[in-house]
Amino acid sequence: MRLRALLENDALGLRLLGGDEELDRTVRGVMTTDLKDPSRYLSGGELVLTGLAWLRDPEDAEPFVRILASAGVAALAAGEAELGDIPDDLVQACSRHRLPLFAVNESVAFATITEHVVRQVSGERAGDLAAVVDRHRRLMTSGPAGGGPEVVLDLLGSDLDLRAWVLSPTGRQIAGAGEPLEPSLAATLAGEHLAATRTGRRGPHRLNLGGSTYSLFPIRNTGRGAAPAARDIRETVLSDWLLAVEADAGDWPAARLDLLQGVTQLIAVERDRRDAARTVRRRLAQEVLELVQTGAAPAEIAARLRVAAPVLLPGLGSAPHWQVVVARVEWDETVDSGPIAQSLLEEILVDPSTSGADSSDRIAVAHSGDEAIALVPLAAAPLPDSEDDLPATALGLHADALLAAVRAPLSSGLADDGRLTLGVSAAVHSAEGLRGALEEARHARRVAAARPGRVCAAGHHELASHVLLLPFVPDDVRRAFTARLLDPLRDYDRRHRAELIPTLEAFLDCDGSWTRCATRLHLHVNTLRYRVGRIEQLTGRDLSRLEDKLDFFLALRMS
């Protein structure tokens, strides 16, 4: 807004004392001060309001006005309530420094002027930003122009003082302006958004974390190129991006809410473009998968891998190693979960420490029925002559790391009726090994499915242990076996708060060592012996016998 617009509003009670030729200056903000030196709080373009409490002697006016002029303020407005007429020394100092000076009638509160200026400036900025957003939407819709989400987020920060980030369902930052979100905070925001979406609440969702309020906007394309609305929220909840804004949108006017909805639509265009770019990688994965599953010759599979390698790892030069990851999303009711698992697996396999919409360009995921299968290339040093010489943990993805990065937010999206299970194969470096890697990943996923929890994962290293057998134990046998061994202990713990189950777990984990177990549980050895004796008495088992130890161990694992 211009200075002359302030004079045209009689309700503001302003009278111009000097600076007629400067009334076309732009006002970008307002600040009230009675400090002799307010320079540290000035950034330029402000209308400075003062009650003149700093003016003790006539010589105080010159340095005060010089500070304001050096800071580039738009004008000074002095209140008449304290001193009556504005002192001549101040009027002359403003004239020397070409600083417009207003007198504020004693009947007008500074708060009235502040509210008017802020409302006008914010409205103008929002209008300017809305025009920019609309222009970028048209550019991005018609072609790869506009600069991507970061441009609009920068505008939100510079023009509306809003810090904002685009996050994936796992909490990975895809775009942002300024400092990135701390990863645990981003994961919490994503989880809260997924939980609110599953309950059917309309966005924006608001929450307070660490003293800051965040408003979470779903990113869905509702423009001309939008896909048909999902029949079931579960078809999209695990793949939609969100816009997190550090502000409380609860008291925003409709115009600002509409503006943020426009921003989400603009980002959705970028999301659609990214998904379209995945088509080639998905097709490559589908072709390799079909060859592997139909028993094609290794030479034919190797030829397809040679085609895939330059697309997924451009400039690598030599054939990479490969890993297979299998994912399955299951709901209590019938939902077409294959595409859901495919989209989700593409996100899960992105390194959570990376940002950007294109950071998944090296991941190829196909889906077969309700199962998603990822072909993950690994650029690594040359392998030994024999794959048997390669340490199991030397290369690639690890199930535990994948699980830690995504379990908390995705569990919120899966709520009480969904499960995600993941299986990870070992790394292979030939077409001959790919079929085995696929079966290994599928088997690891079945091991994960036998575990409790909404999000579970298992890796190839677990398939060489006793847990390989657990997925194939029928549910009724599993329940009967664990109930026979553990229910007496649970009942006793419930009645006496004796902690026999935790004691049993610690005793087995310490390989039956009385000293180590007592130290871990912070107990006297005699107390530990009493508890173990009670366990044996209640169950009729002997924890000095290997067979009974093994039974307890398996019962705990299956419970």
Coordinates of C-alpha atoms in Angstrom, one line a residue:
M1 CA 0.0 0.0 0.0
R2 CA 1.0 3.6 -0.6
L3 CA 1.5 6.3 2.1
R4 CA -1.2 8.5 0.6
A5 CA -3.7 5.8 1.1
L6 CA -3.3 6.3 4.8
L7 CA -4.3 9.9 4.5
E8 CA -7.4 9.0 2.6
N9 CA -8.8 7.0 5.5
D10 CA -10.3 9.4 8.0
A11 CA -10.7 6.7 10.6
L12 CA -6.9 6.6 11.1
G13 CA -6.7 10.2 12.3
L14 CA -3.5 11.0 10.5
R15 CA -2.3 14.5 9.6
L16 CA 0.7 15.1 7.3
L17 CA 3.3 17.4 8.8
G18 CA 5.9 17.0 6.1
G19 CA 7.0 14.9 3.1
D20 CA 4.3 15.7 0.5
E21 CA 6.6 14.6 -2.3
E22 CA 7.2 11.2 -0.7
L23 CA 3.6 10.0 -0.4
D24 CA 4.0 7.3 -3.2
R25 CA 6.4 5.3 -1.0
T26 CA 5.3 1.7 -0.4
V27 CA 4.4 0.6 3.1
R28 CA 5.5 -3.1 3.7
G29 CA 4.8 -3.3 7.4
V30 CA 4.3 -1.4 10.7
M31 CA 6.3 -1.2 14.0
T32 CA 5.6 0.6 17.2
T33 CA 8.6 1.8 19.3
D34 CA 9.7 4.2 22.0
L35 CA 13.3 3.2 21.9
K36 CA 16.0 5.8 21.1
D37 CA 17.7 3.3 18.7
P38 CA 15.2 0.8 17.2
S39 CA 17.5 0.0 14.3
R40 CA 17.9 -3.7 15.2
Y41 CA 14.1 -4.2 14.7
L42 CA 13.9 -2.4 11.3
S43 CA 14.2 -4.1 7.9
G44 CA 12.9 -1.2 5.7
G45 CA 9.5 -0.1 4.3
E46 CA 7.9 0.2 7.8
L47 CA 5.5 2.8 9.0
V48 CA 7.0 3.5 12.4
L49 CA 4.6 4.5 15.2
T50 CA 5.9 6.3 18.3
G51 CA 4.5 7.9 21.4
L52 CA 7.7 10.1 21.7
A53 CA 8.6 8.7 25.1
W54 CA 12.2 8.7 23.9
L55 CA 12.2 12.5 23.2
R56 CA 13.7 14.0 26.4
D57 CA 15.7 16.9 24.9
P58 CA 15.5 18.8 21.6
E59 CA 18.8 17.2 20.4
D60 CA 17.2 13.7 20.6
A61 CA 15.2 14.2 17.4
E62 CA 18.1 14.3 14.9
P63 CA 19.8 11.0 15.8
F64 CA 16.4 9.2 16.0
V65 CA 15.3 10.4 12.6
R66 CA 18.7 9.6 11.1
I67 CA 18.5 6.0 12.3
L68 CA 15.0 5.6 10.7
A69 CA 16.1 7.2 7.4
S70 CA 19.2 4.9 7.2
A71 CA 17.0 1.9 7.8
G72 CA 14.8 2.8 4.9
V73 CA 11.5 3.2 6.7
A74 CA 8.6 4.5 4.8
A75 CA 7.4 7.1 7.2
L76 CA 7.1 8.2 10.9
A77 CA 3.8 8.7 12.7
A78 CA 4.0 10.4 16.1
G79 CA 1.2 10.4 18.6
E80 CA -0.2 13.6 20.1
A81 CA -1.4 12.0 23.3
E82 CA 1.8 12.4 25.2
L83 CA 3.1 15.9 24.2
G84 CA 0.2 17.5 22.4
D85 CA 1.6 19.2 19.3
I86 CA 4.6 17.5 17.6
P87 CA 7.8 19.3 18.5
D88 CA 9.4 21.5 15.8
D89 CA 12.8 19.8 16.3
L90 CA 11.3 16.5 15.1
V91 CA 9.5 18.1 12.2
Q92 CA 12.7 19.8 11.0
A93 CA 14.8 16.6 11.4
C94 CA 12.3 14.7 9.3
S95 CA 12.4 17.4 6.6
R96 CA 16.2 17.3 6.5
H97 CA 16.2 13.5 6.0
R98 CA 13.2 13.6 3.6
L99 CA 11.2 11.3 5.9
P100 CA 7.4 11.7 5.7
L101 CA 6.0 12.6 9.1
F102 CA 2.4 12.1 10.3
A103 CA 0.7 13.3 13.5
V104 CA -1.7 10.8 15.1
N105 CA -4.8 12.2 16.7
E106 CA -4.9 11.4 20.4
S107 CA -8.3 9.7 20.0
V108 CA -6.9 7.1 17.7
A109 CA -5.1 4.0 19.1
F110 CA -1.9 2.8 17.5
A111 CA -3.5 -0.7 17.4
T112 CA -6.1 0.7 15.0
I113 CA -3.5 1.9 12.6
T114 CA -1.4 -1.3 13.0
E115 CA -4.4 -3.5 12.2
H116 CA -5.3 -1.5 9.1
V117 CA -1.8 -1.6 7.7
V118 CA -1.3 -5.3 8.4
R119 CA -4.6 -6.2 6.8
Q120 CA -4.0 -4.1 3.7
V121 CA -0.4 -5.3 3.2
S122 CA -1.3 -9.0 3.8
G123 CA -4.2 -8.7 1.4
E124 CA -2.0 -7.2 -1.3
R125 CA 0.7 -9.8 -0.8
A126 CA -1.8 -12.6 -0.9
G127 CA -3.2 -11.2 -4.1
D128 CA 0.2 -10.9 -5.7
L129 CA 1.1 -14.4 -4.6
A130 CA -2.2 -15.8 -5.9
A131 CA -1.4 -14.4 -9.3
V132 CA 2.1 -16.0 -9.2
V133 CA 0.7 -19.3 -8.1
D134 CA -1.9 -19.2 -10.9
R135 CA 0.8 -18.4 -13.5
H136 CA 3.0 -21.2 -12.3
R137 CA 0.1 -23.6 -12.4
R138 CA -0.5 -22.7 -16.1
L139 CA 3.1 -23.1 -16.9
M140 CA 3.6 -26.4 -15.2
T141 CA 0.4 -27.8 -16.6
S142 CA 1.5 -27.0 -20.2
G143 CA 5.1 -28.1 -19.8
P144 CA 8.1 -28.5 -17.6
A145 CA 8.3 -24.9 -16.5
G146 CA 7.7 -22.9 -13.3
G147 CA 10.6 -24.2 -11.2
G148 CA 8.8 -26.9 -9.2
P149 CA 7.4 -26.8 -5.7
E150 CA 10.4 -25.0 -4.2
V151 CA 9.5 -21.8 -6.1
V152 CA 6.1 -21.6 -4.6
L153 CA 7.3 -22.5 -1.2
D154 CA 9.9 -19.7 -1.4
L155 CA 7.1 -17.3 -2.3
L156 CA 5.0 -18.4 0.7
G157 CA 8.0 -17.6 2.9
S158 CA 9.0 -14.3 1.3
D159 CA 5.5 -12.8 0.7
L160 CA 3.4 -14.3 3.5
D161 CA 6.1 -15.2 6.1
L162 CA 4.9 -18.9 6.0
R163 CA 7.4 -21.7 6.4
A164 CA 6.2 -24.7 4.5
W165 CA 7.4 -28.2 3.4
V166 CA 6.1 -30.9 1.1
L167 CA 6.3 -34.3 2.8
S168 CA 5.8 -37.9 1.7
P169 CA 3.6 -40.3 3.7
T170 CA 6.7 -41.6 5.4
G171 CA 7.8 -38.1 6.5
R172 CA 10.5 -37.7 3.9
Q173 CA 11.0 -34.0 2.8
I174 CA 10.3 -33.7 -0.9
A175 CA 10.5 -29.9 -1.0
G176 CA 10.9 -27.0 1.4
A177 CA 12.1 -23.4 1.7
G178 CA 14.9 -22.6 4.1
E179 CA 15.9 -24.9 6.9
P180 CA 14.7 -28.6 6.5
L181 CA 12.5 -30.1 9.0
E182 CA 14.1 -32.3 11.6
P183 CA 13.4 -35.9 10.5
S184 CA 11.6 -37.1 13.6
L185 CA 9.3 -34.0 13.5
A186 CA 8.6 -34.6 9.8
A187 CA 7.7 -38.3 10.5
T188 CA 5.4 -37.2 13.4
L189 CA 3.7 -34.7 11.1
A190 CA 3.2 -37.3 8.4
G191 CA 1.8 -39.8 11.0
E192 CA -0.6 -37.2 12.4
H193 CA -1.8 -36.4 8.9
L194 CA -2.3 -40.0 8.0
A195 CA -4.2 -40.7 11.2
A196 CA -6.5 -37.7 10.7
T197 CA -7.1 -38.7 7.0
R198 CA -8.1 -42.2 8.1
T199 CA -10.7 -40.8 10.5
G200 CA -12.3 -38.9 7.6
R201 CA -11.5 -35.4 9.0
R202 CA -11.3 -32.7 6.4
G203 CA -8.0 -30.8 6.0
P204 CA -6.2 -28.8 7.0
H205 CA -5.4 -30.7 10.1
R206 CA -3.8 -28.7 12.9
L207 CA -1.6 -29.8 15.7
N208 CA 0.8 -28.3 18.2
L209 CA 4.3 -29.7 18.5
G210 CA 7.2 -28.2 20.6
G211 CA 5.4 -24.9 21.0
S212 CA 4.7 -24.5 17.3
T213 CA 1.4 -25.0 15.5
Y214 CA 1.4 -26.8 12.1
S215 CA -1.4 -27.0 9.6
L216 CA -1.4 -30.0 7.3
F217 CA -2.9 -29.8 3.8
P218 CA -3.5 -32.9 1.7
I219 CA -2.0 -32.6 -1.8
R220 CA -4.6 -33.9 -4.3
N221 CA -5.0 -32.7 -7.9
T222 CA -8.5 -31.5 -8.4
G223 CA -7.9 -29.6 -11.6
R224 CA -8.6 -30.5 -15.2
G225 CA -6.0 -33.3 -15.2
A226 CA -7.1 -34.8 -12.0
A227 CA -7.7 -38.6 -11.7
P228 CA -11.1 -39.8 -10.7
A229 CA -11.7 -39.6 -6.9
A230 CA -10.8 -42.8 -5.1
R231 CA -13.7 -44.9 -4.0
D232 CA -12.0 -45.8 -0.8
I233 CA -9.6 -43.5 1.2
R234 CA -7.4 -46.5 1.7
E235 CA -6.5 -46.5 -2.0
T236 CA -4.6 -43.2 -1.7
V237 CA -3.9 -42.5 2.0
L238 CA -0.5 -44.3 1.9
S239 CA 0.7 -42.5 -1.3
D240 CA -0.6 -38.9 -1.0
W241 CA 1.9 -36.1 -0.3
L242 CA 1.1 -33.4 2.2
L243 CA 1.9 -29.7 2.6
A244 CA 3.0 -28.8 6.2
V245 CA 2.7 -25.1 7.1
E246 CA 4.1 -23.7 10.3
A247 CA 1.0 -21.6 11.2
D248 CA -2.5 -22.1 12.6
A249 CA -4.9 -22.1 9.6
G250 CA -7.9 -22.2 12.0
D251 CA -8.4 -18.4 11.9
W252 CA -7.4 -17.8 8.3
P253 CA -9.8 -15.9 6.0
A254 CA -11.3 -17.8 3.1
A255 CA -9.0 -16.1 0.6
R256 CA -5.8 -17.4 2.3
L257 CA -7.2 -20.9 2.6
D258 CA -8.1 -20.8 -1.1
L259 CA -4.6 -19.7 -1.9
L260 CA -3.0 -22.6 0.0
Q261 CA -5.4 -25.0 -1.8
G262 CA -4.1 -23.5 -5.1
V263 CA -0.6 -24.2 -3.9
T264 CA -1.4 -27.9 -3.2
Q265 CA -3.0 -28.2 -6.7
L266 CA 0.2 -26.8 -8.2
I267 CA 2.4 -29.3 -6.3
A268 CA 0.0 -32.1 -7.3
V269 CA 0.8 -31.3 -11.0
E270 CA 4.5 -31.9 -10.2
R271 CA 3.5 -35.1 -8.4
D272 CA 1.6 -36.3 -11.5
R273 CA 4.6 -35.5 -13.7
R274 CA 6.9 -37.5 -11.4
D275 CA 4.5 -40.5 -11.5
A276 CA 4.4 -40.3 -15.3
A277 CA 8.2 -40.4 -15.4
R278 CA 8.1 -43.7 -13.4
T279 CA 6.3 -45.5 -16.2
V280 CA 9.5 -46.6 -17.9
R281 CA 11.0 -48.0 -14.7
R282 CA 7.8 -49.8 -13.8
R283 CA 7.7 -51.4 -17.3
L284 CA 11.3 -52.6 -17.0
A285 CA 10.6 -54.1 -13.6
Q286 CA 7.4 -55.8 -15.0
E287 CA 9.3 -57.3 -17.9
V288 CA 12.1 -58.7 -15.7
L289 CA 9.6 -60.0 -13.2
E290 CA 7.6 -61.8 -15.9
L291 CA 10.7 -63.4 -17.3
V292 CA 11.9 -64.6 -13.9
Q293 CA 8.4 -66.0 -12.9
T294 CA 7.9 -67.8 -16.2
G295 CA 11.3 -69.5 -16.0
A296 CA 13.0 -67.7 -18.9
A297 CA 16.6 -68.5 -19.8
P298 CA 19.2 -66.6 -17.7
A299 CA 20.6 -65.1 -20.9
E300 CA 17.2 -63.5 -21.7
I301 CA 16.9 -62.1 -18.2
A302 CA 20.4 -60.8 -18.4
A303 CA 19.6 -59.0 -21.6
R304 CA 16.7 -57.2 -19.9
L305 CA 18.9 -56.3 -16.9
R306 CA 21.4 -54.7 -19.3
V307 CA 18.6 -52.6 -20.7
A308 CA 17.5 -51.6 -17.1
A309 CA 20.9 -50.8 -15.8
P310 CA 21.6 -47.6 -17.8
V311 CA 18.1 -46.3 -17.0
L312 CA 18.3 -46.9 -13.3
L313 CA 22.0 -46.2 -12.9
P314 CA 23.1 -43.9 -15.8
G315 CA 26.9 -43.7 -16.3
L316 CA 27.7 -46.7 -14.1
G317 CA 29.5 -48.5 -16.9
S318 CA 29.4 -52.0 -15.4
A319 CA 26.5 -54.2 -14.4
P320 CA 25.3 -53.6 -10.9
H321 CA 24.3 -56.0 -8.2
W322 CA 20.6 -56.4 -7.6
Q323 CA 18.3 -56.9 -4.6
V324 CA 14.7 -57.8 -4.6
V325 CA 12.2 -56.3 -2.1
V326 CA 8.6 -57.7 -1.8
A327 CA 5.8 -55.8 -0.1
R328 CA 2.2 -56.5 0.6
V329 CA -0.5 -54.3 2.0
E330 CA -3.5 -56.2 3.5
W331 CA -6.8 -54.7 4.7
D332 CA -9.6 -56.3 6.7
E333 CA -11.9 -55.7 3.7
T334 CA -11.3 -56.2 0.0
V335 CA -9.3 -53.4 -1.5
D336 CA -7.2 -53.5 -4.7
S337 CA -3.9 -53.4 -2.8
G338 CA -1.4 -54.1 -5.6
P339 CA -1.1 -50.5 -6.9
I340 CA -1.1 -49.3 -3.3
A341 CA 1.8 -51.5 -2.4
Q342 CA 3.6 -50.5 -5.6
S343 CA 3.4 -46.8 -4.9
L344 CA 4.2 -47.2 -1.3
L345 CA 7.3 -49.4 -2.0
E346 CA 8.6 -46.8 -4.4
E347 CA 8.6 -44.3 -1.6
I348 CA 9.9 -46.6 1.1
L349 CA 13.0 -47.5 -0.9
V350 CA 14.1 -43.9 -1.3
D351 CA 16.9 -43.0 1.1
P352 CA 15.1 -41.1 3.9
S353 CA 18.0 -38.7 4.1
T354 CA 17.5 -37.5 0.6
S355 CA 15.0 -34.9 -0.6
G356 CA 13.4 -34.0 -3.9
A357 CA 10.6 -35.3 -6.0
D358 CA 13.0 -37.1 -8.3
S359 CA 15.1 -39.0 -5.7
S360 CA 13.4 -42.3 -6.5
D361 CA 14.6 -42.4 -10.2
R362 CA 16.7 -45.5 -9.5
I363 CA 13.9 -47.7 -8.2
A364 CA 11.9 -50.0 -10.4
V365 CA 8.7 -51.5 -8.9
A366 CA 6.2 -53.8 -10.5
H367 CA 3.1 -55.4 -9.0
S368 CA 1.7 -58.9 -9.4
G369 CA -1.7 -59.4 -7.9
D370 CA -1.7 -57.9 -4.4
E371 CA 2.1 -58.0 -4.2
A372 CA 4.6 -55.3 -5.1
I373 CA 8.1 -56.4 -6.2
A374 CA 11.1 -54.0 -6.4
L375 CA 14.2 -54.5 -8.4
V376 CA 16.9 -52.4 -6.7
P377 CA 20.2 -51.8 -8.4
L378 CA 23.3 -51.5 -6.2
A379 CA 26.3 -49.7 -7.5
A380 CA 29.2 -51.5 -5.7
A381 CA 32.8 -52.5 -5.9
P382 CA 33.6 -55.7 -7.9
L383 CA 32.4 -58.8 -6.2
P384 CA 34.7 -61.7 -5.3
D385 CA 34.9 -64.7 -7.6
S386 CA 32.3 -66.5 -5.6
E387 CA 29.2 -64.9 -4.1
D388 CA 29.7 -67.2 -1.1
D389 CA 32.7 -65.1 -0.2
L390 CA 30.6 -61.9 0.1
P391 CA 29.5 -61.0 3.7
A392 CA 25.8 -61.0 4.1
T393 CA 25.8 -57.3 5.3
A394 CA 28.3 -56.0 2.8
L395 CA 25.9 -54.6 0.3
G396 CA 22.5 -53.1 -0.1
L397 CA 19.3 -52.6 1.8
H398 CA 18.6 -53.9 5.3
A399 CA 15.1 -54.8 6.6
D400 CA 15.7 -53.3 10.0
A401 CA 16.7 -49.9 8.5
L402 CA 13.7 -49.8 6.2
L403 CA 11.4 -50.7 9.1
A404 CA 12.9 -48.0 11.4
A405 CA 12.4 -45.3 8.8
V406 CA 8.8 -45.8 8.0
R407 CA 7.1 -47.8 10.8
A408 CA 5.8 -45.0 12.9
P409 CA 4.0 -42.8 10.3
L410 CA 2.7 -45.7 8.2
S411 CA 1.2 -47.4 11.2
S412 CA -1.0 -44.4 11.6
G413 CA -2.2 -44.7 8.0
L414 CA -2.9 -48.4 8.3
A415 CA -4.9 -47.7 11.5
D416 CA -6.7 -50.8 12.9
D417 CA -7.5 -52.6 9.7
G418 CA -4.4 -52.6 7.6
R419 CA -0.9 -54.3 7.6
L420 CA 2.3 -53.7 5.6
T421 CA 4.8 -56.5 5.4
L422 CA 8.2 -56.4 3.7
G423 CA 10.8 -59.0 2.7
V424 CA 14.3 -58.2 1.6
S425 CA 16.6 -60.5 -0.4
A426 CA 20.4 -60.8 -0.3
A427 CA 22.3 -59.0 -3.1
V428 CA 23.0 -60.9 -6.3
H429 CA 25.1 -60.0 -9.3
S430 CA 23.7 -62.2 -12.0
A431 CA 20.5 -63.2 -13.8
E432 CA 21.0 -66.7 -12.5
G433 CA 20.6 -65.4 -8.9
L434 CA 17.6 -63.3 -9.5
R435 CA 15.0 -66.1 -9.3
G436 CA 16.4 -67.2 -6.0
A437 CA 16.4 -63.6 -4.8
L438 CA 12.7 -63.2 -5.6
E439 CA 11.8 -66.4 -3.7
E440 CA 14.0 -65.4 -0.8
A441 CA 12.3 -62.0 -0.6
R442 CA 8.9 -63.6 -0.7
H443 CA 9.8 -66.0 2.0
A444 CA 11.2 -63.2 4.2
R445 CA 7.9 -61.3 3.8
R446 CA 6.0 -64.4 5.0
V447 CA 8.3 -64.5 8.1
A448 CA 7.5 -60.8 8.6
A449 CA 3.8 -61.5 8.3
A450 CA 4.0 -64.0 11.2
R451 CA 5.1 -61.1 13.5
P452 CA 2.8 -58.8 15.5
G453 CA 2.5 -55.2 14.4
R454 CA 1.0 -53.0 11.6
V455 CA 4.4 -52.6 9.8
C456 CA 6.8 -55.6 9.8
A457 CA 9.9 -56.5 7.8
A458 CA 12.3 -59.4 7.6
G459 CA 15.6 -59.9 5.8
H460 CA 17.4 -62.8 4.1
H461 CA 19.7 -63.3 7.0
E462 CA 16.8 -64.4 9.2
L463 CA 15.9 -67.3 6.8
A464 CA 18.8 -69.4 8.1
S465 CA 17.4 -69.5 11.7
H466 CA 14.5 -71.1 13.6
V467 CA 12.2 -68.2 12.5
L468 CA 12.0 -69.8 9.0
L469 CA 9.6 -72.4 10.5
L470 CA 7.3 -70.0 12.3
P471 CA 5.2 -68.7 9.4
F472 CA 4.1 -72.2 8.5
V473 CA 2.8 -73.1 12.0
P474 CA -1.1 -73.1 11.7
D475 CA -2.7 -70.4 13.7
D476 CA -4.7 -72.7 16.0
V477 CA -1.6 -74.8 16.8
R478 CA 0.4 -71.6 17.5
R479 CA -2.3 -70.3 19.9
A480 CA -2.6 -73.6 21.7
F481 CA 1.1 -74.0 22.1
T482 CA 1.7 -70.5 23.4
A483 CA -1.3 -70.6 25.7
R484 CA -0.2 -73.8 27.3
L485 CA 3.2 -72.5 28.2
L486 CA 2.6 -68.8 28.8
D487 CA -1.0 -68.3 30.0
P488 CA -0.1 -69.6 33.6
L489 CA 2.7 -67.0 33.8
R490 CA 0.6 -64.2 32.4
D491 CA -2.2 -65.0 34.9
Y492 CA 0.3 -65.0 37.8
D493 CA 1.8 -61.7 36.7
R494 CA -1.6 -60.1 36.4
R495 CA -2.5 -61.2 40.0
H496 CA 0.8 -60.7 41.7
R497 CA 2.7 -58.2 39.5
A498 CA 5.6 -60.7 39.6
E499 CA 7.1 -60.0 36.1
L500 CA 7.6 -63.6 35.3
I501 CA 7.3 -63.1 31.6
P502 CA 10.0 -60.4 31.4
T503 CA 12.2 -62.6 33.7
L504 CA 11.8 -65.6 31.4
E505 CA 12.7 -63.4 28.3
A506 CA 15.8 -62.0 30.0
F507 CA 16.9 -65.5 31.3
L508 CA 16.7 -67.0 27.8
D509 CA 18.4 -64.0 26.2
C510 CA 21.3 -64.4 28.6
D511 CA 21.6 -68.1 27.6
G512 CA 20.6 -69.2 31.1
S513 CA 23.4 -67.3 32.9
W514 CA 22.3 -66.5 36.4
T515 CA 24.8 -63.7 36.9
R516 CA 24.3 -61.9 33.6
C517 CA 20.5 -62.2 33.9
A518 CA 20.4 -60.9 37.5
T519 CA 22.6 -58.0 36.5
R520 CA 20.4 -57.1 33.5
L521 CA 17.3 -57.2 35.7
H522 CA 18.9 -55.4 38.6
L523 CA 18.0 -58.4 40.9
H524 CA 19.8 -60.4 43.5
V525 CA 20.7 -63.9 42.2
N526 CA 18.5 -65.5 44.9
T527 CA 15.5 -63.4 43.8
L528 CA 16.1 -64.5 40.2
R529 CA 16.3 -68.2 41.3
Y530 CA 13.0 -67.8 43.1
R531 CA 11.3 -66.4 40.0
V532 CA 12.7 -69.1 37.7
G533 CA 11.6 -71.7 40.2
R534 CA 8.1 -70.2 40.2
I535 CA 8.1 -70.4 36.4
E536 CA 9.0 -74.0 36.5
Q537 CA 6.4 -74.8 39.2
L538 CA 3.6 -73.1 37.2
T539 CA 4.4 -74.7 33.9
G540 CA 5.8 -78.1 34.9
R541 CA 8.9 -77.4 32.8
D542 CA 12.6 -77.4 33.7
L543 CA 14.7 -74.5 32.5
S544 CA 17.9 -76.4 32.8
R545 CA 16.8 -78.7 30.0
L546 CA 17.5 -77.6 26.4
E547 CA 14.2 -78.9 25.1
D548 CA 12.2 -76.8 27.6
K549 CA 14.3 -73.7 27.0
L550 CA 13.6 -74.1 23.2
D551 CA 9.9 -74.5 23.8
F552 CA 9.7 -71.3 25.9
F553 CA 11.8 -69.5 23.3
L554 CA 9.5 -70.4 20.4
A555 CA 6.4 -69.7 22.5
L556 CA 7.6 -66.2 23.2
R557 CA 8.5 -65.6 19.5
M558 CA 5.0 -66.8 18.4
S559 CA 3.0 -64.9 21.0

